[in-house]
mmCIF file of C-alpha atoms in Angstrom:
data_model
loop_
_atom_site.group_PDB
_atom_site.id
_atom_site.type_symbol
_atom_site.label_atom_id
_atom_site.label_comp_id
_atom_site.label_asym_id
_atom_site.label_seq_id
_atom_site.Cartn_x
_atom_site.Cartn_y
_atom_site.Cartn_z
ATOM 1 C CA UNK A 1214 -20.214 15.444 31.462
ATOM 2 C CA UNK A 1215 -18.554 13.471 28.692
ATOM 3 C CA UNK A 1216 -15.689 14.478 26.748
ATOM 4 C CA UNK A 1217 -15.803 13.994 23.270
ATOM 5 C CA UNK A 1218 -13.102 14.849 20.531
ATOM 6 C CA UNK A 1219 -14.141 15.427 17.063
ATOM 7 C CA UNK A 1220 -11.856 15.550 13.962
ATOM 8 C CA UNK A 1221 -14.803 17.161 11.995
ATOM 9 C CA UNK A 1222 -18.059 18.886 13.154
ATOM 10 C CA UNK A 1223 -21.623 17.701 12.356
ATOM 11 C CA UNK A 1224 -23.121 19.388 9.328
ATOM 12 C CA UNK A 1225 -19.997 19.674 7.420
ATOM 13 C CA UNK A 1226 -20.345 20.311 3.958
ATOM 14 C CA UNK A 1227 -17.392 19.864 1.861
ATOM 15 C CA UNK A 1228 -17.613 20.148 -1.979
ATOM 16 C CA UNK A 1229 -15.094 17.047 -2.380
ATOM 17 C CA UNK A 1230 -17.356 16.082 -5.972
ATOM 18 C CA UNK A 1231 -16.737 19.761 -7.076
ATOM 19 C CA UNK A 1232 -12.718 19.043 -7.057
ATOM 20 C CA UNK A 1233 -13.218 15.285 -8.058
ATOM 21 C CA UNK A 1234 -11.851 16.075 -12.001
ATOM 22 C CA UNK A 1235 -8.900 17.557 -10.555
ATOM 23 C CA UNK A 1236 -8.250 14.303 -7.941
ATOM 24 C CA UNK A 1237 -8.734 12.362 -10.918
ATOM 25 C CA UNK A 1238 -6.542 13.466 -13.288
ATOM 26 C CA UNK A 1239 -3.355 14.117 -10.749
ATOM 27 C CA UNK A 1240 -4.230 10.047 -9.995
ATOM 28 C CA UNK A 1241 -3.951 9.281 -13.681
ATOM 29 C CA UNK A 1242 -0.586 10.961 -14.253
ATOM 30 C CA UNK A 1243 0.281 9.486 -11.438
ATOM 31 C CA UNK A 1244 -0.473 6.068 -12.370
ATOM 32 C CA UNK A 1245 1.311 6.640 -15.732
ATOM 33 C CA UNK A 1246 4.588 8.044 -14.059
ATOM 34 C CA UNK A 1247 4.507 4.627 -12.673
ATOM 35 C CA UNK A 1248 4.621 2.290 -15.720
ATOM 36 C CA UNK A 1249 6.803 4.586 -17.357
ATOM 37 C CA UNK A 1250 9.530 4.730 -14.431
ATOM 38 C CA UNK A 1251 8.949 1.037 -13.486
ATOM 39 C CA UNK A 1252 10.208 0.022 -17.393
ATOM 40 C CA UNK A 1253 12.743 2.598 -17.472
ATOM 41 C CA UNK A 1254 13.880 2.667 -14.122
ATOM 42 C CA UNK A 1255 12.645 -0.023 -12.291
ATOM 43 C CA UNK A 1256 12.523 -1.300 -8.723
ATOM 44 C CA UNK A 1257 15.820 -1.785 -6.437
ATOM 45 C CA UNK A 1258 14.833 -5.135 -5.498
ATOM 46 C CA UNK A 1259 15.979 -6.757 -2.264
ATOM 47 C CA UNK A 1260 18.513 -10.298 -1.962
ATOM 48 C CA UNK A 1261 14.704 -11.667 -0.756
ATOM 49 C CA UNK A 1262 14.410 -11.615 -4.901
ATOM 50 C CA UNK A 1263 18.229 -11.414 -6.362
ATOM 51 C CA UNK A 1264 19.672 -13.717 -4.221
ATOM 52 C CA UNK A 1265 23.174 -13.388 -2.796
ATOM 53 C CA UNK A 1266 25.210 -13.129 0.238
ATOM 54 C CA UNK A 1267 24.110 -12.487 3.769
ATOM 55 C CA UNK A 1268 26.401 -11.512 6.836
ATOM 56 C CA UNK A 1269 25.461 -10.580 10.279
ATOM 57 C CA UNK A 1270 28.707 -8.435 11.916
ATOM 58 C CA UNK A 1271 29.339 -7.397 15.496
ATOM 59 C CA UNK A 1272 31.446 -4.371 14.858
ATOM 60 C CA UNK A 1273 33.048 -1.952 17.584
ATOM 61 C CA UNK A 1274 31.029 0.383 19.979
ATOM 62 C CA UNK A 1275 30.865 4.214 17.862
ATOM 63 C CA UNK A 1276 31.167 2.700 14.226
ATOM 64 C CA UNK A 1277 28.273 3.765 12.646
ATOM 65 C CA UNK A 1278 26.125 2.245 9.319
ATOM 66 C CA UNK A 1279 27.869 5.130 7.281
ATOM 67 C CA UNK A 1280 31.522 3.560 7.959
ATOM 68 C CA UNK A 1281 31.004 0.486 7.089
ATOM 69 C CA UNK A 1282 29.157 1.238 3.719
ATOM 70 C CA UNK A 1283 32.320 3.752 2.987
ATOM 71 C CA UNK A 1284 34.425 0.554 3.409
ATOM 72 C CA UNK A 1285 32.524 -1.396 1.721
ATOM 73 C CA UNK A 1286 31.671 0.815 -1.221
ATOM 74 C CA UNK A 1287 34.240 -0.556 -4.104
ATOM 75 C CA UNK A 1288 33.006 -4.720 -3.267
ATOM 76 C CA UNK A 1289 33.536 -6.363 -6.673
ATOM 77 C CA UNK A 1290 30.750 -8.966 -5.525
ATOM 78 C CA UNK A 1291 27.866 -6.205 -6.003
ATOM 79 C CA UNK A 1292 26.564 -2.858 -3.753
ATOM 80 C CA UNK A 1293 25.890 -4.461 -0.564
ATOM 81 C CA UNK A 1294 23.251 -3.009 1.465
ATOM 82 C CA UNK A 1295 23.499 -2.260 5.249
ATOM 83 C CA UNK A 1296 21.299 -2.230 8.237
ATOM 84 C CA UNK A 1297 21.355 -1.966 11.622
ATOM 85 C CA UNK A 1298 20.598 -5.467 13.580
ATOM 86 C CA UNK A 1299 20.160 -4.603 17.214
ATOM 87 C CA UNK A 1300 22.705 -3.349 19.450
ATOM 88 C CA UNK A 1301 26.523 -3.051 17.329
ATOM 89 C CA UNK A 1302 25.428 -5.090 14.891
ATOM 90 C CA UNK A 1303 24.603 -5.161 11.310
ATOM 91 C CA UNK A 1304 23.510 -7.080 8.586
ATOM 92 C CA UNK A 1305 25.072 -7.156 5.153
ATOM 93 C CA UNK A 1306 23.824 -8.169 2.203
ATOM 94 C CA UNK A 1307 25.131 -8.115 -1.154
ATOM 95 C CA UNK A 1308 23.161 -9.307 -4.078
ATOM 96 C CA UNK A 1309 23.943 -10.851 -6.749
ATOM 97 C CA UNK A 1310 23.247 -14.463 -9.052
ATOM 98 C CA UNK A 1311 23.944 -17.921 -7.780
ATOM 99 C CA UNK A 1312 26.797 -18.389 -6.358
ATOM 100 C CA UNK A 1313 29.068 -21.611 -6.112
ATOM 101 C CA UNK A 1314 31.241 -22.286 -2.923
ATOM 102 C CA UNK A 1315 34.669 -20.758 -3.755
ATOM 103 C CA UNK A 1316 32.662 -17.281 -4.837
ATOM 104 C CA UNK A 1317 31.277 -17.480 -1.495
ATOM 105 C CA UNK A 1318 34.587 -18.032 0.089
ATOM 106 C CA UNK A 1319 35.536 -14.873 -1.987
ATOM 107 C CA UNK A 1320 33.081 -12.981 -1.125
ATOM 108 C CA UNK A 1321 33.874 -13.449 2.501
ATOM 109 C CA UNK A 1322 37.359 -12.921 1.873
ATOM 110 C CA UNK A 1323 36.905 -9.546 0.611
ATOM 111 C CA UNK A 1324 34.258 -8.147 3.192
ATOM 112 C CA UNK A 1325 37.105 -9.285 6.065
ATOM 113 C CA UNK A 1326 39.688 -7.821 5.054
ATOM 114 C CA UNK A 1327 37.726 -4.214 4.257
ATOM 115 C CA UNK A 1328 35.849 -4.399 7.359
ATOM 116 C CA UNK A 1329 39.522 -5.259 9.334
ATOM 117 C CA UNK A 1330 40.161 -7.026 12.385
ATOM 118 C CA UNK A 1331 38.207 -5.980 14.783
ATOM 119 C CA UNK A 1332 34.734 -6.912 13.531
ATOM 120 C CA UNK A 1333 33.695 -10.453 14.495
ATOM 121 C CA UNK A 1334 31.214 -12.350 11.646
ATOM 122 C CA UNK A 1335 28.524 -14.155 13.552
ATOM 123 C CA UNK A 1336 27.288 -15.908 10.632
ATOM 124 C CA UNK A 1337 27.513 -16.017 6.896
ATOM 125 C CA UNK A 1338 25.486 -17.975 4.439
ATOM 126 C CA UNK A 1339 24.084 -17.370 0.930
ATOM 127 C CA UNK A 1340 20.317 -16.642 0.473
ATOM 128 C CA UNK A 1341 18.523 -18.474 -2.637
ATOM 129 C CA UNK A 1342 16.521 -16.031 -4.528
ATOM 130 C CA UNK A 1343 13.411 -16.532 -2.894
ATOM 131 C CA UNK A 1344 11.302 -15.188 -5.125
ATOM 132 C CA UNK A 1345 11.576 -16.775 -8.650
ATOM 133 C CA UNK A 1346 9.940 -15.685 -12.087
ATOM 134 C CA UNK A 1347 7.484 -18.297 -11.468
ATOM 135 C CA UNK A 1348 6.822 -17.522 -7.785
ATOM 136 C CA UNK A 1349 6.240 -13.599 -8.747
ATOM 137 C CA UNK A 1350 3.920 -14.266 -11.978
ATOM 138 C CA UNK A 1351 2.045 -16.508 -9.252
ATOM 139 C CA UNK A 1352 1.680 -13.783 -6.512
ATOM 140 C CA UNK A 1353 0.535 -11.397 -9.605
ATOM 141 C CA UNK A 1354 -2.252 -13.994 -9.973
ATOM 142 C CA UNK A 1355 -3.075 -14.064 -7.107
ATOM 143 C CA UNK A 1356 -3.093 -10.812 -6.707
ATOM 144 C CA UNK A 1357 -5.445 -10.199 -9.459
ATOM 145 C CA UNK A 1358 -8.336 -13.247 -8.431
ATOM 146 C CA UNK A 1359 -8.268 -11.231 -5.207
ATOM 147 C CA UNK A 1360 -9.511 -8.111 -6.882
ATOM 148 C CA UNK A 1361 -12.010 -10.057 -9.203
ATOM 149 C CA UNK A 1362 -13.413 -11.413 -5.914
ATOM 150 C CA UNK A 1363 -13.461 -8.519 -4.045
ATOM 151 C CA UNK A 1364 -15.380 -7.147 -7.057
ATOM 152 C CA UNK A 1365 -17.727 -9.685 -7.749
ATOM 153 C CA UNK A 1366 -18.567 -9.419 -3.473
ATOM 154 C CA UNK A 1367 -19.227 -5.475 -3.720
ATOM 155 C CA UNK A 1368 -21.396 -6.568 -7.009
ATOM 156 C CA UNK A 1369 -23.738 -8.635 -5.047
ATOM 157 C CA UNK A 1370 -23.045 -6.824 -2.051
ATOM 158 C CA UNK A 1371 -23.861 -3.340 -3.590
ATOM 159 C CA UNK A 1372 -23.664 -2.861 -7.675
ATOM 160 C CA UNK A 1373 -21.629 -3.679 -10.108
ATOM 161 C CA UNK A 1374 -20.780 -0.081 -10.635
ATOM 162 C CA UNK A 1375 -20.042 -0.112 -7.120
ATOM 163 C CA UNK A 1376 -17.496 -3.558 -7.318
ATOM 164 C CA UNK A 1377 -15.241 -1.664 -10.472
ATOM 165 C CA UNK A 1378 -15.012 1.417 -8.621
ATOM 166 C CA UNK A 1379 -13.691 -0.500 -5.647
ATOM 167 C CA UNK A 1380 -11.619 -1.902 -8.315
ATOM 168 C CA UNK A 1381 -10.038 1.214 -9.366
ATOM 169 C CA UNK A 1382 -9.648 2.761 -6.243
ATOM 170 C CA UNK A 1383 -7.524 -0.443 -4.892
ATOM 171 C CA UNK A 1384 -5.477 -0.439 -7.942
ATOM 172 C CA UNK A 1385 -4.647 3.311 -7.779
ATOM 173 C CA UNK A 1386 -3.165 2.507 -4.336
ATOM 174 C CA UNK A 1387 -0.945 -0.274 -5.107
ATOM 175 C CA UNK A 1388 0.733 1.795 -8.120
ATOM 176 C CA UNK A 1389 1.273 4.963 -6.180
ATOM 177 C CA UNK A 1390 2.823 2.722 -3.161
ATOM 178 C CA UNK A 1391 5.477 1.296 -6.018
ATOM 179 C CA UNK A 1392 6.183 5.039 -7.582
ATOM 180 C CA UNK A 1393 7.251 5.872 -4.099
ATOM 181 C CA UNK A 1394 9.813 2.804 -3.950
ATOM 182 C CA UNK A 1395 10.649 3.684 -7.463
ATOM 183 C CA UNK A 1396 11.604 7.402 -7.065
ATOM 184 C CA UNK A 1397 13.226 6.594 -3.664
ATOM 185 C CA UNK A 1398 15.207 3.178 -4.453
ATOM 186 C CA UNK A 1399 14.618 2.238 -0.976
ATOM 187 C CA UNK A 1400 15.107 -1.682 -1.131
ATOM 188 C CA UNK A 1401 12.035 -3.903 -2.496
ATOM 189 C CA UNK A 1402 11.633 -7.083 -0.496
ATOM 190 C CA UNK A 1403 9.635 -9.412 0.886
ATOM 191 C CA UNK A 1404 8.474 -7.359 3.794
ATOM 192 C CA UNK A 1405 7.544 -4.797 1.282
ATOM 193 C CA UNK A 1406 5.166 -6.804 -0.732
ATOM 194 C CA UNK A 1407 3.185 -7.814 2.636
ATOM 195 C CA UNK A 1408 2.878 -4.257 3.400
ATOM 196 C CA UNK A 1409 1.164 -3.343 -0.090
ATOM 197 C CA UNK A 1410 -1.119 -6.153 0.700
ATOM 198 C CA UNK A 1411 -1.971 -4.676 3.797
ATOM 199 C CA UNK A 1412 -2.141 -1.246 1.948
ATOM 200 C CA UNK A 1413 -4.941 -3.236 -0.424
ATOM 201 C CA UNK A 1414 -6.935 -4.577 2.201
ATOM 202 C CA UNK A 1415 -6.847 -1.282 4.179
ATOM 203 C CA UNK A 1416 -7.784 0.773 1.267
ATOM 204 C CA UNK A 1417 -10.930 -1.858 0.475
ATOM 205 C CA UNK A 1418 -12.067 -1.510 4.217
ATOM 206 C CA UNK A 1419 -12.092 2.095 3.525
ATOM 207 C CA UNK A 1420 -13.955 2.177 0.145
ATOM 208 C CA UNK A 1421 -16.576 -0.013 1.641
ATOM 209 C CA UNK A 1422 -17.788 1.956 4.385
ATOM 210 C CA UNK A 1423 -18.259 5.145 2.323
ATOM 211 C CA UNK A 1424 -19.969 2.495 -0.182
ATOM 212 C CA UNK A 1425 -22.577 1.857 2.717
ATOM 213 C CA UNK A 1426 -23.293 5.460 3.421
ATOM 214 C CA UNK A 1427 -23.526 6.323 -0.388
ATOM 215 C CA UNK A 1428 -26.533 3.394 -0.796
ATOM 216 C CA UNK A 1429 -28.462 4.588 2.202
ATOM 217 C CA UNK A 1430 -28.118 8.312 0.875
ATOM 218 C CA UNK A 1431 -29.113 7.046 -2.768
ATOM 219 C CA UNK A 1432 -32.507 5.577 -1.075
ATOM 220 C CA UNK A 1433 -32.962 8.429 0.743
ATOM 221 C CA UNK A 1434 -32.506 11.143 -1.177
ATOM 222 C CA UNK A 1435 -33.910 9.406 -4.683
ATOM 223 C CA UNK A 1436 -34.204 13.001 -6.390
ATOM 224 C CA UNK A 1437 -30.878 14.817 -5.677
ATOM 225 C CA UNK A 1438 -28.306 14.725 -8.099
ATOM 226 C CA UNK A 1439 -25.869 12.110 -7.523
ATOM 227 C CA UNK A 1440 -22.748 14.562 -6.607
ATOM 228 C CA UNK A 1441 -24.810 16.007 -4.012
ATOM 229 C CA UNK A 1442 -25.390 12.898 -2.509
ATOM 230 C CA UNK A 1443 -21.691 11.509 -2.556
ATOM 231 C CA UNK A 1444 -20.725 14.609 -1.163
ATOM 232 C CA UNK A 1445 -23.377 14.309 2.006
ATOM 233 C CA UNK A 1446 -22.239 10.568 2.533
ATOM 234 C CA UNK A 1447 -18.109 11.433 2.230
ATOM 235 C CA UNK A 1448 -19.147 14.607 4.807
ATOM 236 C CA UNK A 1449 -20.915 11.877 6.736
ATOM 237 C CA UNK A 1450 -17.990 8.733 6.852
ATOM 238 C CA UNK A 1451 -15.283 11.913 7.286
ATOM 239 C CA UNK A 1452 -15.237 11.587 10.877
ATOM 240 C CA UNK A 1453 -15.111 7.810 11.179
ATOM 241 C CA UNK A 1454 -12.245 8.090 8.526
ATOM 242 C CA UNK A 1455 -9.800 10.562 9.986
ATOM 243 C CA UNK A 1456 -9.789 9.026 13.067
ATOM 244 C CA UNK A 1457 -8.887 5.756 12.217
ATOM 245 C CA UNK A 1458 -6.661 6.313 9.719
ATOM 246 C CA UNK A 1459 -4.813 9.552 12.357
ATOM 247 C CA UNK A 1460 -4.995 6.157 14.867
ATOM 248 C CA UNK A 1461 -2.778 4.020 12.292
ATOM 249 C CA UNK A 1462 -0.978 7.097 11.097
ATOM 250 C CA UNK A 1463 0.186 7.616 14.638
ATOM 251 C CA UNK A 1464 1.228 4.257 15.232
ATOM 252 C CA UNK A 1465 3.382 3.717 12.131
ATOM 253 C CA UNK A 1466 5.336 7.244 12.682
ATOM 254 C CA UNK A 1467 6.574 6.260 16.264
ATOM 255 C CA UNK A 1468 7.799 2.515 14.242
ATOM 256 C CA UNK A 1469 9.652 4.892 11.458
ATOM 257 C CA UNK A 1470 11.223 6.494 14.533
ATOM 258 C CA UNK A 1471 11.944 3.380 16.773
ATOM 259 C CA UNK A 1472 11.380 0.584 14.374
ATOM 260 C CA UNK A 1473 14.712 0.675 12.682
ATOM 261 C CA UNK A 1474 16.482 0.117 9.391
ATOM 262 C CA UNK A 1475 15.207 -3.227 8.866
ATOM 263 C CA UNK A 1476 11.146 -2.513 8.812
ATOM 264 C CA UNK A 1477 11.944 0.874 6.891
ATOM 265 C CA UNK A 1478 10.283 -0.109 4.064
ATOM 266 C CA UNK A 1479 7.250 -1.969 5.401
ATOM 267 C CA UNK A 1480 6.588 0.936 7.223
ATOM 268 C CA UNK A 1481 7.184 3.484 4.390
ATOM 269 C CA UNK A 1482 4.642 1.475 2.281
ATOM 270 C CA UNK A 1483 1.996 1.692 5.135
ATOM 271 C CA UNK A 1484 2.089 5.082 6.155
ATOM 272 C CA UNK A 1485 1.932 6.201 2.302
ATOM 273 C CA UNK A 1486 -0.920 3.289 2.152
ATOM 274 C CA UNK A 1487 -2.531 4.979 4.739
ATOM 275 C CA UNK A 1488 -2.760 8.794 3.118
ATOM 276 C CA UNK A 1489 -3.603 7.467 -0.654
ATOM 277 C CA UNK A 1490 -6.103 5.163 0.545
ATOM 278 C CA UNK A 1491 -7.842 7.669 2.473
ATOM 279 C CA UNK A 1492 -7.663 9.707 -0.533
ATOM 280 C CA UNK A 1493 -8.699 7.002 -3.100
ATOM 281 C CA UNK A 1494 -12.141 6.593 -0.966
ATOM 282 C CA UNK A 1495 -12.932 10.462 -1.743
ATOM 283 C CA UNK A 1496 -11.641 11.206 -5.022
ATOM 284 C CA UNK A 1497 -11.522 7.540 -7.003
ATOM 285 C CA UNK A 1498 -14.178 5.112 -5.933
ATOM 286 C CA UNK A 1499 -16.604 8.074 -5.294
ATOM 287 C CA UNK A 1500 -16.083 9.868 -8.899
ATOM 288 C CA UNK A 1501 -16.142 6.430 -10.779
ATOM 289 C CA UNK A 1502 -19.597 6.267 -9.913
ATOM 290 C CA UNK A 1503 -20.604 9.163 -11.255
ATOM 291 C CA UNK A 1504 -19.344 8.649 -14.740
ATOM 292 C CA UNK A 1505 -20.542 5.048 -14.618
ATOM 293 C CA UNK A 1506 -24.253 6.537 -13.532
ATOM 294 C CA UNK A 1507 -25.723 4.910 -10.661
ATOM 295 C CA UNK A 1508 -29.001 5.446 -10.140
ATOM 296 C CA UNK A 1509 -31.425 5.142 -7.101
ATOM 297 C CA UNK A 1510 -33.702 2.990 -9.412
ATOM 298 C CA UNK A 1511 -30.805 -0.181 -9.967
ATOM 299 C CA UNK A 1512 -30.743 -0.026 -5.412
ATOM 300 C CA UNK A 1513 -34.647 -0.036 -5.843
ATOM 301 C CA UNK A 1514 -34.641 -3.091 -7.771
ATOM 302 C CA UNK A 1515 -32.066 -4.925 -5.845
ATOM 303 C CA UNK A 1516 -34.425 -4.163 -3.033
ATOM 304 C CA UNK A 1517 -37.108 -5.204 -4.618
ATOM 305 C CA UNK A 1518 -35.819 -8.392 -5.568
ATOM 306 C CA UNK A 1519 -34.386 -9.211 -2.170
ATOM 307 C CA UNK A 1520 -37.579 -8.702 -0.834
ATOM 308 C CA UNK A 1521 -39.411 -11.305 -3.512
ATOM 309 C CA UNK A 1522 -36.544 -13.705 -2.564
ATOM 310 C CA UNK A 1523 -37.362 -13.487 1.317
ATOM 311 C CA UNK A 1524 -41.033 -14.041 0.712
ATOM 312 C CA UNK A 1525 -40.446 -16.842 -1.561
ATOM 313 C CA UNK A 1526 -38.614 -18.916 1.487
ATOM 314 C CA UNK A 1527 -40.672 -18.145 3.514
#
């Protein structure tokens, strides 16, 4: 006899659309927090977008990460930030602007003779800012034609209704993932920004299968009231959606265990990813639609019209 594990039983009915105002308006405060914190507060970027200094240290067997930031603590070059790099070893970084030979030398200087004797430098170099004013208002681009295509596939895929609520449910993930790096200060770098990504993609992968199950219900069900029917199709996708996220969950919990200091934040970002895009899918993309009222009728013509387009080639 097979053995099968389920997450949720058939038949579940949920009232997810009877809490949706509530979802909504904890996202929107949310989303505010952000803008407000990220011009007040702002992120603590990494050296991937300051620039600065970068040393990788073989230090004694038993010092730990918190002995050599208490040394280091009062650098006049900047904060430096410390993490483990395998097996008595760490890597240093201090940020700061350009910096010219002899401040390097300085730099160096300093770290040495806090650090002491008995911790060997492997190698020392200074690290460009990578990321440039022009480079980031280019990735922001990016960023943003992304979304308009994404949209403008879930318009023909679906509706338009369906591509701005796709819209707004991706968006809501990316600004939550950067209120948690701006209330924590954990470090902002490049590693960070591919995890967001990932968060984006995840969170439109998501969106779109509960999409799918929403347009069959809408056909189906043509007379129902359009809160019922989200509700049967979220009920529906619940299942399919707790176990893979659970799946990825699992996997980025044993990395934030094992993975170390120098993935922390691109695994912070995706396990947070993971829970607000799960969310987003129930009480974001699904709610936009009702207050932008789709209708079975707009599926019915697309259907219809599909079907005039197939009989015309052939």
């Amino acid at each position: 006899m097979a053995f099968r594990l389920r997450f949720i039983k058939d038949n579940t009915k949920i009232d997810f659309m009877g809490h949706h105002k509530i979802g909504m308006f904890i996202g929107i405060a949310l989303i505010v927090a952000t803008f407000f914190l990220l011009f007040t507060r702002g992120l603590n970027y990494g050296i991937d977008f300051t620039g600065g200094v970068l040393m990788e240290v073989s230090v004694p067997e038993g010092m730990k990460v918190e002995d050599v930031r208490n040394k280091l603590g009062e650098l006049k070059a900047g904060k430096p930030s410390i993490q483990e790099f395998g097996e008595n070893t760490l890597m240093i970084k201090i940020p700061g602007k350009e910096a010219d030979t002899a401040t390097q030398k300085e730099i160096y200087a300093e770290v040495s003779n806090a650090l002491g004797k008995d911790v060997e430098f492997r190698r020392t170099e200074y690290v460009g800012p990578q990321v440039g004013k022009e480079l980031i208002m280019t990735g922001v681009w990016a960023f943003v034609y992304s979304m308009i295509g994404i949209m403008c596939y879930i318009w023909m895929r679906y509706e338009w209704q369906f591509g701005v609520a796709s819209i707004a449910s991706l968006a809501h993930d990316v600004i939550l993932t950067l209120l948690f790096f701006i209330i924590t200060g954990i470090e902002f770098d490049l590693a960070t920004v591919a995890a967001i990504l990932l968060v984006a993609g995840y969170s439109v992968n998501d969106t779109v299968i509960v999409f799918d199950r929403i347009r069959e219900k809408l056909r189906k069900y043509r007379k129902m009231p359009l809160p019922e029917v989200l509700n049967i199709a979220i009920n529906e996708t619940l299942g399919r959606t707790l176990i893979t996220s659970s799946t990825t969950f699992a996997v980025m919990c044993v990395l934030a265990v094992l993975g170390g200091a120098a993935i922390q934040g691109f695994i912070y970002a995706m396990i947070l990813g993971i829970v607000i895009g799960t969310l987003s899918s129930i009480y974001v993309a699904a709610p936009v639609l009702i207050y932008l009222k789709v209708r079975p009728e707009m599926l019915a013509q697309s259907e219809e019209a599909e079907a005039d387009g197939a009989a015309e080639k052939a």
